[in-house]
CSV table of C-alpha atoms in Angstrom, one decimal:
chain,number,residue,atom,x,y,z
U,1,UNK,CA,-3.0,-9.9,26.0
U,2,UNK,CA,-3.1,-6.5,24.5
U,3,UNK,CA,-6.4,-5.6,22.9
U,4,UNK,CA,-6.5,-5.8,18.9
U,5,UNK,CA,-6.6,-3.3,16.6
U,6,UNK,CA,-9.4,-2.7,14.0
U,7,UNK,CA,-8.7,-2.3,10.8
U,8,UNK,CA,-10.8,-1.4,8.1
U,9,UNK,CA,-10.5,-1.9,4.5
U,10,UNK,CA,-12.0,-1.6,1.4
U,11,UNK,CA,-14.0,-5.2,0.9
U,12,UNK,CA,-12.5,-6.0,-3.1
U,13,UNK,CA,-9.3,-5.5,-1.2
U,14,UNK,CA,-8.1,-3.4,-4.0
U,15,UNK,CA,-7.0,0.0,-1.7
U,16,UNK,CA,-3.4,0.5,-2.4
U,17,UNK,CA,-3.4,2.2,1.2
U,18,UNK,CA,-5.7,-0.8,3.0
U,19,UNK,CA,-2.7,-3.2,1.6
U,20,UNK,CA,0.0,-0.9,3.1
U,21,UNK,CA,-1.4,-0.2,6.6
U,22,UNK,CA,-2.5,-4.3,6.6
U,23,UNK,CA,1.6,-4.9,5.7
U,24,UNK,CA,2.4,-2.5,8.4
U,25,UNK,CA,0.5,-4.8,11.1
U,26,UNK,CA,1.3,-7.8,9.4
U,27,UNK,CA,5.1,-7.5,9.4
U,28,UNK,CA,5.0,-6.2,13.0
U,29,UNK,CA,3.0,-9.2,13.9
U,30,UNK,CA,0.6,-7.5,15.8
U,31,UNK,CA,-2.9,-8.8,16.7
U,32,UNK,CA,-5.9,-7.3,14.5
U,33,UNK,CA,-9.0,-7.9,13.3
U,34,UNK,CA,-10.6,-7.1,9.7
U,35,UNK,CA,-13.6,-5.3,9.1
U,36,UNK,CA,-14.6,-4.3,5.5
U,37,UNK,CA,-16.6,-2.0,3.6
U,38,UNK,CA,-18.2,-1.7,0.8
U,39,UNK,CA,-17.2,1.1,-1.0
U,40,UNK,CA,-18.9,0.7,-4.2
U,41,UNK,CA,-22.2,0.9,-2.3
U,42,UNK,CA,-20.9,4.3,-1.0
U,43,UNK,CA,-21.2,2.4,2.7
U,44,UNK,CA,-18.3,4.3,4.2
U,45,UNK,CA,-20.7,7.4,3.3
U,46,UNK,CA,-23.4,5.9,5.8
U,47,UNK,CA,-23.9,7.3,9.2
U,48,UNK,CA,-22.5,3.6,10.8
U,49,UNK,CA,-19.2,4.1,9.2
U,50,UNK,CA,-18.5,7.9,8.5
U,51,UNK,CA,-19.4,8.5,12.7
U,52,UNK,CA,-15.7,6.1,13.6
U,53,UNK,CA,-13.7,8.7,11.0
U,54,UNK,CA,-15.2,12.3,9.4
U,55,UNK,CA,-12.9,10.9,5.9
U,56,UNK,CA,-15.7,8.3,5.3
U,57,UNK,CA,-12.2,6.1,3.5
U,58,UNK,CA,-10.2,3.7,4.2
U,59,UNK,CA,-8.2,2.4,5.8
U,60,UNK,CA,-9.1,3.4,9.0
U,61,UNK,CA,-7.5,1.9,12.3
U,62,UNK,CA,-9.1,1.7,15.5
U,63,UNK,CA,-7.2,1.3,18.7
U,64,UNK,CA,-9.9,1.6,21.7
U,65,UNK,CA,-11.4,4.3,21.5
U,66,UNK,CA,-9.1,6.3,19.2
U,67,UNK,CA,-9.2,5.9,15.5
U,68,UNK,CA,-7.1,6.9,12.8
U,69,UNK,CA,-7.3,7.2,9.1
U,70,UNK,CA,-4.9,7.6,6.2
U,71,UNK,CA,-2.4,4.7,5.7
U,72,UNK,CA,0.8,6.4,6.4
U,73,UNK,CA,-0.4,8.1,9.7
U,74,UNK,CA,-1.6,4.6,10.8
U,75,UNK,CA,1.8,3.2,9.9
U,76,UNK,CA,4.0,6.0,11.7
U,77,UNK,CA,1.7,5.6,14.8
U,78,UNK,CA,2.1,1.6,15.0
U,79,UNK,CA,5.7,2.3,14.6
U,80,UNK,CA,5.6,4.8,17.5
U,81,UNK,CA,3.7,2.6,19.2
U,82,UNK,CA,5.4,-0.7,18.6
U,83,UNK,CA,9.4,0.4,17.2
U,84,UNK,CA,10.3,-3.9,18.1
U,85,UNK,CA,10.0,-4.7,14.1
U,86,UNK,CA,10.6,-1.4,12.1
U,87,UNK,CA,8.9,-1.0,9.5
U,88,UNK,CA,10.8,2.3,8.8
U,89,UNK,CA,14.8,3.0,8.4
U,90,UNK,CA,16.2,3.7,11.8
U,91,UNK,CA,18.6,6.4,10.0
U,92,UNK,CA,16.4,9.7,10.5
U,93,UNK,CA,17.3,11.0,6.7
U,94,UNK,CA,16.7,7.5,5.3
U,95,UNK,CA,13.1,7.5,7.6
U,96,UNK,CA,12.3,10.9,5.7
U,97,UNK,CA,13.4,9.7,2.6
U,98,UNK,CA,11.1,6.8,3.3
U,99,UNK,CA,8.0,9.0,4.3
U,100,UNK,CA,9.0,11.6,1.1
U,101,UNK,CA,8.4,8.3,-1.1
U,102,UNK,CA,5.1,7.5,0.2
U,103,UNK,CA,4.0,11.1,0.1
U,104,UNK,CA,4.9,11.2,-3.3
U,105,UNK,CA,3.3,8.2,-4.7
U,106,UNK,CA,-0.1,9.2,-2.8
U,107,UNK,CA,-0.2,12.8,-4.6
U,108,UNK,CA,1.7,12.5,-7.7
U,109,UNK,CA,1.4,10.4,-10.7
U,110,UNK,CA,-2.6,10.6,-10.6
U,111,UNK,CA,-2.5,9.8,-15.1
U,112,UNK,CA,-0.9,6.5,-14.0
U,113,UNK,CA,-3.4,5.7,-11.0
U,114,UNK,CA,-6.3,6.2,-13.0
U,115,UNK,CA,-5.4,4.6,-16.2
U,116,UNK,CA,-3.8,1.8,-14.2
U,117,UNK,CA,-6.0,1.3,-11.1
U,118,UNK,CA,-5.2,-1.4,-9.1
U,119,UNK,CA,-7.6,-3.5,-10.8
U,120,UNK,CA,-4.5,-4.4,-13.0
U,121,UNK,CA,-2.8,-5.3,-10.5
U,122,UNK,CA,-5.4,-7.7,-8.9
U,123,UNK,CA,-7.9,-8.7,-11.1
U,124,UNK,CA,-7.4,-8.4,-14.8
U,125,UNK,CA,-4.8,-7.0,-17.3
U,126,UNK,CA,-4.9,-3.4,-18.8
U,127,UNK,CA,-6.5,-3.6,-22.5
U,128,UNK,CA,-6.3,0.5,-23.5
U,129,UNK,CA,-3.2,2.3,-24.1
U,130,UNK,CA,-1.8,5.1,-21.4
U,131,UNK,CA,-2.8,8.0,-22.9
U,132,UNK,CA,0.0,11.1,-23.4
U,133,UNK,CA,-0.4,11.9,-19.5
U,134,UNK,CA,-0.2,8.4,-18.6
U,135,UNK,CA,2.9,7.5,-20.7
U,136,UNK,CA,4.7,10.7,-19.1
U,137,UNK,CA,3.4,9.7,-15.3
U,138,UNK,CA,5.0,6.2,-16.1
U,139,UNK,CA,8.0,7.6,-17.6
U,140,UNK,CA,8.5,9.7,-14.0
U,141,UNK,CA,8.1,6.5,-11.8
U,142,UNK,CA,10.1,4.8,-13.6
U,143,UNK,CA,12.8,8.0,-13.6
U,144,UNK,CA,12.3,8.3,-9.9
U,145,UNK,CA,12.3,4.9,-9.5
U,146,UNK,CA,15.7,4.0,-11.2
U,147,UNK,CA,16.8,6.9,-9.3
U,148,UNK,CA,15.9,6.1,-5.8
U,149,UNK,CA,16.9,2.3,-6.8
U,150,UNK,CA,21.0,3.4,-8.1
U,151,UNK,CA,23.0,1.6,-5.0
U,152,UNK,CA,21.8,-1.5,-6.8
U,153,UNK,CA,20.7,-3.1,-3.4
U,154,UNK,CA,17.4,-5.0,-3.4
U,155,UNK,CA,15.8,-2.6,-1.1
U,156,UNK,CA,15.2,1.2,-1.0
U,157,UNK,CA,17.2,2.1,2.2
U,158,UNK,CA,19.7,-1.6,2.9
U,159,UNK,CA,16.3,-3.3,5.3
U,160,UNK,CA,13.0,-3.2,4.1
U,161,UNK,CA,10.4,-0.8,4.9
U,162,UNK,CA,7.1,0.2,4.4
U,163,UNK,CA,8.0,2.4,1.6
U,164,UNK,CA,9.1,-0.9,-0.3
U,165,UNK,CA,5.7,-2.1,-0.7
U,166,UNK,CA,4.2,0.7,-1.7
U,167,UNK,CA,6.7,1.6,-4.5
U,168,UNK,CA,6.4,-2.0,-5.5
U,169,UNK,CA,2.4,-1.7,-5.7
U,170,UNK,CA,3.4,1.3,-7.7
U,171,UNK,CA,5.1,-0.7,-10.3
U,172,UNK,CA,3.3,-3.4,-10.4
U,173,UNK,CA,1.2,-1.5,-12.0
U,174,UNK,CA,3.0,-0.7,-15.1
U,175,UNK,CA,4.8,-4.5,-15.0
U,176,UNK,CA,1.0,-6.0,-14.7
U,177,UNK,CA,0.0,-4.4,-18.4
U,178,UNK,CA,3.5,-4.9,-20.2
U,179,UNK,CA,5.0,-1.9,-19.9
U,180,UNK,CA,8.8,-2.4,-20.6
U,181,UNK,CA,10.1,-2.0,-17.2
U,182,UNK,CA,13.9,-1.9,-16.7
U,183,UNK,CA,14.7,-5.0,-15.5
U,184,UNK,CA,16.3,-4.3,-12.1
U,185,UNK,CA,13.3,-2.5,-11.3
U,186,UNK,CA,11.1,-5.5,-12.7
U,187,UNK,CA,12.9,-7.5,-10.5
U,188,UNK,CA,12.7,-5.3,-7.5
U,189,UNK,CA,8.7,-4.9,-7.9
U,190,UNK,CA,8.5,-8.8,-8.4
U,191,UNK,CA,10.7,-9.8,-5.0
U,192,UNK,CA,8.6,-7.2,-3.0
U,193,UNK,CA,5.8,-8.9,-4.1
U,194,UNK,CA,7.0,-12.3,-2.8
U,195,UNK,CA,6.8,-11.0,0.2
U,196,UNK,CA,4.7,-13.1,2.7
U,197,UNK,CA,2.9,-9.7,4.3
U,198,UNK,CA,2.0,-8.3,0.9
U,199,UNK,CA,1.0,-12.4,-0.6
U,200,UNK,CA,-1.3,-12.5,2.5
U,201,UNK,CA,-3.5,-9.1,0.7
U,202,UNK,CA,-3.2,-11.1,-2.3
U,203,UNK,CA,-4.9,-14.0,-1.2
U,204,UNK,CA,-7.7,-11.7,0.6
U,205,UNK,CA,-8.0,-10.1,-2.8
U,206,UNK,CA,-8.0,-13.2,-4.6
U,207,UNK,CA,-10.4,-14.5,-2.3
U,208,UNK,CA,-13.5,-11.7,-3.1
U,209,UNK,CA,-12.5,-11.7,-6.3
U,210,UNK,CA,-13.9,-15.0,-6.8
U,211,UNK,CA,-16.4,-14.1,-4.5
U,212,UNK,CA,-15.5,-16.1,-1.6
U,213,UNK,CA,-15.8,-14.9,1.7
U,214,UNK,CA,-12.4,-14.3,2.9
């Protein structure tokens, strides 16, 4: 048997990039373990932690003795690693595209992100207004989002990919405080989220939400 990976995550489970590297092993079925940590204590700051990875975030993977952070570097290396389940387009302009998307939604949009953390998403509904910066980052997802969305197919590039759940994520944001989503891509962010890799965070989440050890 293969040795399993590490994976660390955040402990409220509320990282939108713990969720997406967890899909990543998840849909390729690969053996792993959790470990978490407790960022609100500032423990992946702490000597124990910030020693496996000189970012001190997650998520961080460890494979033996190497170790890797940031979500979609741990997802193109298991998919180097392990190309049996994709979880990227086998098309090499589609697989940019895929990796353009992610890029994107981890350095743009930072009005949305903040106003909308992914509290909304997991815990509780959104009770202040987006601000003027907020409305316009909403108004560009759901512009880009419409765009990349067009064929009318229920995922971004004909299979799923990785990229699906983190554009999902994305909107679930807005659809989580009733913002008036179109309703293809309503519909889109609610199927991703059916999704059994995606429901397993969920429960996790749900789990230390309620303060139950997961």
């Amino acid at each position: 048997m293969p040795q399993p990976y590490l994976l660390y995550v955040d402990s409220q489970y509320l990282s939108p990039y713990a969720m997406s590297a967890f899909v990543t092993l998840t849909e390729k079925q690969l053996p792993f373990a959790l470990r978490t940590v407790d960022l609100e204590s500032g423990a992946n700051r702490q000597p124990a932690y910030a020693t496996l990875t000189g970012m001190q975030r997650v998520p961080l993977l460890v494979d033996g003795e190497f170790h890797l952070a940031e979500s979609s570097a741990i997802s193109e290396y298991l998919e180097d690693c392990h190309p049996e389940v994709a979880v990227y387009p086998a098309q090499p302009q589609q697989r940019a595209q895929a990796r353009q998307v992610q890029a994107w939604l981890r350095s743009d949009l930072l009005p949305l992100r903040e106003q909308r953390t992914t509290e909304v998403v997991f815990r509780r509904p959104a009770t202040a207004p987006l601000d003027a910066a907020g409305q316009q980052a909403a108004a560009k997802l759901v512009a880009v989002a419409s765009s990349l969305l067009a064929h009318g197919g229920e995922q971004l590039f004909g299979d799923w990919c990785i990229a699906d759940a983190d554009l999902a994520l994305m909107l679930q944001r807005l659809l989580r405080s009733d913002y008036p989503l179109p309703q293809q891509l309503a519909d889109y962010a609610e199927r991703q989220w059916q999704r059994p890799s995606l429901q397993a965070w969920r429960q996790l989440g749900d789990a230390a939400g309620a303060g139950v050890s997961p």
